[in-house]
PDB file of C-alpha atoms and ligand atoms in Angstrom:
ATOM      1  CA  UNK A   1     130.949  50.429  94.911  1.00  0.00           C
ATOM      2  CA  UNK A   2     129.329  53.640  93.754  1.00  0.00           C
ATOM      3  CA  UNK A   3     126.273  52.603  91.761  1.00  0.00           C
ATOM      4  CA  UNK A   4     123.867  54.612  89.683  1.00  0.00           C
ATOM      5  CA  UNK A   5     121.080  53.705  92.135  1.00  0.00           C
ATOM      6  CA  UNK A   6     122.897  55.442  94.991  1.00  0.00           C
ATOM      7  CA  UNK A   7     123.345  58.482  92.835  1.00  0.00           C
ATOM      8  CA  UNK A   8     119.656  58.526  91.893  1.00  0.00           C
ATOM      9  CA  UNK A   9     118.647  58.072  95.514  1.00  0.00           C
ATOM     10  CA  UNK A  10     120.758  60.993  96.551  1.00  0.00           C
ATOM     11  CA  UNK A  11     119.424  63.223  93.792  1.00  0.00           C
ATOM     12  CA  UNK A  12     115.941  62.245  94.815  1.00  0.00           C
ATOM     13  CA  UNK A  13     116.548  63.148  98.443  1.00  0.00           C
ATOM     14  CA  UNK A  14     118.032  66.478  97.399  1.00  0.00           C
ATOM     15  CA  UNK A  15     114.988  67.298  95.299  1.00  0.00           C
ATOM     16  CA  UNK A  16     112.578  66.384  98.083  1.00  0.00           C
ATOM     17  CA  UNK A  17     114.626  68.473 100.490  1.00  0.00           C
ATOM     18  CA  UNK A  18     114.521  71.612  98.379  1.00  0.00           C
ATOM     19  CA  UNK A  19     110.859  71.007  97.598  1.00  0.00           C
ATOM     20  CA  UNK A  20     109.997  71.074 101.286  1.00  0.00           C
ATOM     21  CA  UNK A  21     112.010  74.257 101.757  1.00  0.00           C
ATOM     22  CA  UNK A  22     110.126  75.863  98.886  1.00  0.00           C
ATOM     23  CA  UNK A  23     106.778  74.866 100.378  1.00  0.00           C
ATOM     24  CA  UNK A  24     107.765  76.253 103.751  1.00  0.00           C
ATOM     25  CA  UNK A  25     108.946  79.498 102.191  1.00  0.00           C
ATOM     26  CA  UNK A  26     105.700  79.778 100.280  1.00  0.00           C
ATOM     27  CA  UNK A  27     103.615  79.251 103.393  1.00  0.00           C
ATOM     28  CA  UNK A  28     105.495  81.927 105.297  1.00  0.00           C
ATOM     29  CA  UNK A  29     105.085  84.438 102.520  1.00  0.00           C
ATOM     30  CA  UNK A  30     101.318  84.173 102.297  1.00  0.00           C
ATOM     31  CA  UNK A  31      99.897  87.324 103.798  1.00  0.00           C
ATOM     32  CA  UNK A  32      97.037  87.533 106.233  1.00  0.00           C
ATOM     33  CA  UNK A  33      93.756  86.026 105.059  1.00  0.00           C
ATOM     34  CA  UNK A  34      90.402  87.782 105.209  1.00  0.00           C
ATOM     35  CA  UNK A  35      89.619  86.206 108.585  1.00  0.00           C
ATOM     36  CA  UNK A  36      92.918  87.457 110.005  1.00  0.00           C
ATOM     37  CA  UNK A  37      92.141  90.957 108.783  1.00  0.00           C
ATOM     38  CA  UNK A  38      88.846  90.936 110.703  1.00  0.00           C
ATOM     39  CA  UNK A  39      90.683  89.736 113.824  1.00  0.00           C
ATOM     40  CA  UNK A  40      93.452  92.299 113.413  1.00  0.00           C
ATOM     41  CA  UNK A  41      90.837  94.993 112.964  1.00  0.00           C
ATOM     42  CA  UNK A  42      89.062  93.871 116.152  1.00  0.00           C
ATOM     43  CA  UNK A  43      92.309  93.775 118.129  1.00  0.00           C
ATOM     44  CA  UNK A  44      93.816  97.020 116.859  1.00  0.00           C
ATOM     45  CA  UNK A  45      91.741  99.475 114.877  1.00  0.00           C
ATOM     46  CA  UNK A  46      88.304  98.725 116.362  1.00  0.00           C
ATOM     47  CA  UNK A  47      89.154 100.484 119.639  1.00  0.00           C
ATOM     48  CA  UNK A  48      88.647 103.805 117.870  1.00  0.00           C
ATOM     49  CA  UNK A  49      87.215 103.090 114.442  1.00  0.00           C
ATOM     50  CA  UNK A  50      84.225 101.062 115.675  1.00  0.00           C
ATOM     51  CA  UNK A  51      82.782 103.786 117.881  1.00  0.00           C
ATOM     52  CA  UNK A  52      84.309 106.782 116.165  1.00  0.00           C
ATOM     53  CA  UNK A  53      86.236 107.575 119.359  1.00  0.00           C
ATOM     54  CA  UNK A  54      88.432 110.687 119.137  1.00  0.00           C
ATOM     55  CA  UNK A  55      86.634 111.494 115.883  1.00  0.00           C
ATOM     56  CA  UNK A  56      88.049 108.530 113.980  1.00  0.00           C
ATOM     57  CA  UNK A  57      86.094 107.742 110.834  1.00  0.00           C
ATOM     58  CA  UNK A  58      83.812 104.841 111.665  1.00  0.00           C
ATOM     59  CA  UNK A  59      84.053 101.426 110.086  1.00  0.00           C
ATOM     60  CA  UNK A  60      81.295 101.145 107.513  1.00  0.00           C
ATOM     61  CA  UNK A  61      80.965 104.876 106.895  1.00  0.00           C
ATOM     62  CA  UNK A  62      81.796 104.148 103.289  1.00  0.00           C
ATOM     63  CA  UNK A  63      80.871 107.607 101.975  1.00  0.00           C
ATOM     64  CA  UNK A  64      83.496 109.228 104.194  1.00  0.00           C
ATOM     65  CA  UNK A  65      86.082 106.548 103.497  1.00  0.00           C
ATOM     66  CA  UNK A  66      85.564 106.749  99.729  1.00  0.00           C
ATOM     67  CA  UNK A  67      85.958 110.506  99.872  1.00  0.00           C
ATOM     68  CA  UNK A  68      89.158 110.230 101.897  1.00  0.00           C
ATOM     69  CA  UNK A  69      90.609 107.609  99.555  1.00  0.00           C
ATOM     70  CA  UNK A  70      89.890 109.868  96.583  1.00  0.00           C
ATOM     71  CA  UNK A  71      91.392 112.899  98.299  1.00  0.00           C
ATOM     72  CA  UNK A  72      94.563 111.303  99.626  1.00  0.00           C
ATOM     73  CA  UNK A  73      95.016 107.971  97.796  1.00  0.00           C
ATOM     74  CA  UNK A  74      95.648 104.630  99.439  1.00  0.00           C
ATOM     75  CA  UNK A  75      99.462 104.893  99.822  1.00  0.00           C
ATOM     76  CA  UNK A  76      99.040 108.183 101.723  1.00  0.00           C
ATOM     77  CA  UNK A  77      96.451 106.629 104.019  1.00  0.00           C
ATOM     78  CA  UNK A  78      98.749 103.677 104.717  1.00  0.00           C
ATOM     79  CA  UNK A  79     101.500 106.162 105.594  1.00  0.00           C
ATOM     80  CA  UNK A  80      99.155 108.039 107.939  1.00  0.00           C
ATOM     81  CA  UNK A  81      98.560 104.853 109.898  1.00  0.00           C
ATOM     82  CA  UNK A  82     102.234 103.899 109.924  1.00  0.00           C
ATOM     83  CA  UNK A  83     103.422 107.320 111.082  1.00  0.00           C
ATOM     84  CA  UNK A  84     100.414 108.084 113.238  1.00  0.00           C
ATOM     85  CA  UNK A  85      98.270 111.214 113.177  1.00  0.00           C
ATOM     86  CA  UNK A  86      97.132 113.786 115.719  1.00  0.00           C
ATOM     87  CA  UNK A  87      95.093 111.284 117.711  1.00  0.00           C
ATOM     88  CA  UNK A  88      95.989 107.987 116.111  1.00  0.00           C
ATOM     89  CA  UNK A  89      99.065 106.242 117.523  1.00  0.00           C
ATOM     90  CA  UNK A  90     101.691 105.200 114.962  1.00  0.00           C
ATOM     91  CA  UNK A  91     100.839 101.771 113.607  1.00  0.00           C
ATOM     92  CA  UNK A  92      97.248 102.065 114.849  1.00  0.00           C
ATOM     93  CA  UNK A  93      98.024  99.600 117.684  1.00  0.00           C
ATOM     94  CA  UNK A  94      99.127  96.904 115.231  1.00  0.00           C
ATOM     95  CA  UNK A  95     102.821  96.202 115.737  1.00  0.00           C
ATOM     96  CA  UNK A  96     103.269  93.533 113.114  1.00  0.00           C
ATOM     97  CA  UNK A  97     101.087  94.824 110.284  1.00  0.00           C
ATOM     98  CA  UNK A  98     102.628  95.084 106.822  1.00  0.00           C
ATOM     99  CA  UNK A  99     101.705  97.775 104.286  1.00  0.00           C
ATOM    100  CA  UNK A 100      99.511  95.188 102.617  1.00  0.00           C
ATOM    101  CA  UNK A 101      97.750  94.458 105.913  1.00  0.00           C
ATOM    102  CA  UNK A 102      97.051  98.181 106.397  1.00  0.00           C
ATOM    103  CA  UNK A 103      95.658  98.396 102.875  1.00  0.00           C
ATOM    104  CA  UNK A 104      93.345  95.444 103.583  1.00  0.00           C
ATOM    105  CA  UNK A 105      92.343  96.918 106.946  1.00  0.00           C
ATOM    106  CA  UNK A 106      91.459 100.241 105.347  1.00  0.00           C
ATOM    107  CA  UNK A 107      89.458  98.482 102.632  1.00  0.00           C
ATOM    108  CA  UNK A 108      87.746  96.406 105.338  1.00  0.00           C
ATOM    109  CA  UNK A 109      86.823  99.548 107.284  1.00  0.00           C
ATOM    110  CA  UNK A 110      85.521 101.339 104.236  1.00  0.00           C
ATOM    111  CA  UNK A 111      82.817  98.725 103.613  1.00  0.00           C
TER     112      UNK A 111
HETATM  113  C1  HEC B 201      93.638 105.222 119.449  1.00  0.00           C
HETATM  114  C2  HEC B 201      92.625 105.312 118.420  1.00  0.00           C
HETATM  115  C3  HEC B 201      92.883 104.747 117.033  1.00  0.00           C
HETATM  116  C4  HEC B 201      93.304 103.502 116.681  1.00  0.00           C
HETATM  117  C5  HEC B 201      93.645 102.348 117.589  1.00  0.00           C
HETATM  118  C6  HEC B 201      93.359 103.477 115.227  1.00  0.00           C
HETATM  119  N1  HEC B 201      92.983 104.682 114.727  1.00  0.00           N
HETATM  120 FE1  HEC B 201      92.938 105.217 112.751  1.00  0.00          FE
HETATM  121  N2  HEC B 201      92.384 107.106 113.286  1.00  0.00           N
HETATM  122  C7  HEC B 201      92.104 107.543 114.570  1.00  0.00           C
HETATM  123  C8  HEC B 201      91.719 108.949 114.528  1.00  0.00           C
HETATM  124  C9  HEC B 201      91.299 109.777 115.713  1.00  0.00           C
HETATM  125  C10 HEC B 201      91.785 109.340 113.179  1.00  0.00           C
HETATM  126  C11 HEC B 201      91.497 110.734 112.599  1.00  0.00           C
HETATM  127  C12 HEC B 201      92.803 111.477 112.451  1.00  0.00           C
HETATM  128  C13 HEC B 201      93.349 111.924 113.789  1.00  0.00           C
HETATM  129  O1  HEC B 201      92.791 112.807 114.419  1.00  0.00           O
HETATM  130  O2  HEC B 201      94.368 111.334 114.256  1.00  0.00           O
HETATM  131  C14 HEC B 201      92.208 108.162 112.429  1.00  0.00           C
HETATM  132  C15 HEC B 201      92.384 108.155 111.063  1.00  0.00           C
HETATM  133  C16 HEC B 201      92.685 107.031 110.317  1.00  0.00           C
HETATM  134  C17 HEC B 201      92.854 107.004 108.877  1.00  0.00           C
HETATM  135  C18 HEC B 201      92.758 108.218 107.950  1.00  0.00           C
HETATM  136  C19 HEC B 201      94.150 108.737 107.736  1.00  0.00           C
HETATM  137  C20 HEC B 201      94.205 110.020 106.937  1.00  0.00           C
HETATM  138  O3  HEC B 201      95.248 110.233 106.293  1.00  0.00           O
HETATM  139  O4  HEC B 201      93.247 110.796 106.946  1.00  0.00           O
HETATM  140  C21 HEC B 201      93.135 105.721 108.520  1.00  0.00           C
HETATM  141  C22 HEC B 201      93.388 105.203 107.124  1.00  0.00           C
HETATM  142  C23 HEC B 201      93.146 104.935 109.728  1.00  0.00           C
HETATM  143  N3  HEC B 201      92.876 105.760 110.804  1.00  0.00           N
HETATM  144  C24 HEC B 201      93.390 103.590 109.775  1.00  0.00           C
HETATM  145  C25 HEC B 201      93.562 102.864 110.949  1.00  0.00           C
HETATM  146  C26 HEC B 201      93.919 101.462 110.975  1.00  0.00           C
HETATM  147  C27 HEC B 201      94.123 100.605 109.754  1.00  0.00           C
HETATM  148  C28 HEC B 201      94.009 101.109 112.288  1.00  0.00           C
HETATM  149  C29 HEC B 201      94.370  99.756 112.868  1.00  0.00           C
HETATM  150  C30 HEC B 201      95.582  99.136 112.427  1.00  0.00           C
HETATM  151  C31 HEC B 201      93.708 102.302 113.083  1.00  0.00           C
HETATM  152  N4  HEC B 201      93.435 103.330 112.232  1.00  0.00           N
HETATM  153  C32 HEC B 201      93.719 102.366 114.472  1.00  0.00           C
HETATM  154  C33 HEC B 201      92.208 106.784 115.725  1.00  0.00           C
HETATM  155  C34 HEC B 201      92.674 105.501 115.797  1.00  0.00           C
END
C-alpha cells in the first residue's frame, strides 16, 4: 500500500539529493583563494615579474603598477595578459586562469 510515510521518505531523499548537488556546485564555483593566487603567481608570473626579466614590471613596484592601472584600467591590463604583449606570452604562462584570477594576480603583484 502507498502510505504517506513512503511519500515523505521519498520527498526527503529528493531534498537531500538536490541539497548535495547545490553544495557541490557551490564548491566548484568558488574561485581561487589568496593562497592559490600566491602559488599561481609563483608558478606562472614570477618567472618574469619577480626579477623584472625582459623589462617586466616587478612585483612590489607599487608606484609603477598604480600608474599603469590608472593609465590603462584593470580590464585593459587583464586583456594584455590574456592576449599577450611584445615579450609576455599570452596568458602569462597560466593556462587555466580566469579573468578574476588575473585581476587578483595583478593586485597581488602591485603590492
Ligand atoms: C615570459 C615572461 C612573463 C611572464 C611569465 C608574465 N609576464 Fe607579465 N609582462 C612581461 C613583460 C616583459 C611585460 C612588459 C610588456 C612587454 O614587453 O611584453 C609584462 C607586462 C605585464 C602587465 C602590464 C600589461 C600592460 O598592459 O601594460 C601585466 C598586467 C602583466 N604583465 C601581468 C602578468 C601576469 C598576471 C602574469 C602571470 C599570469 C604574467 N604577467 C606573466 C613578462 C611576463
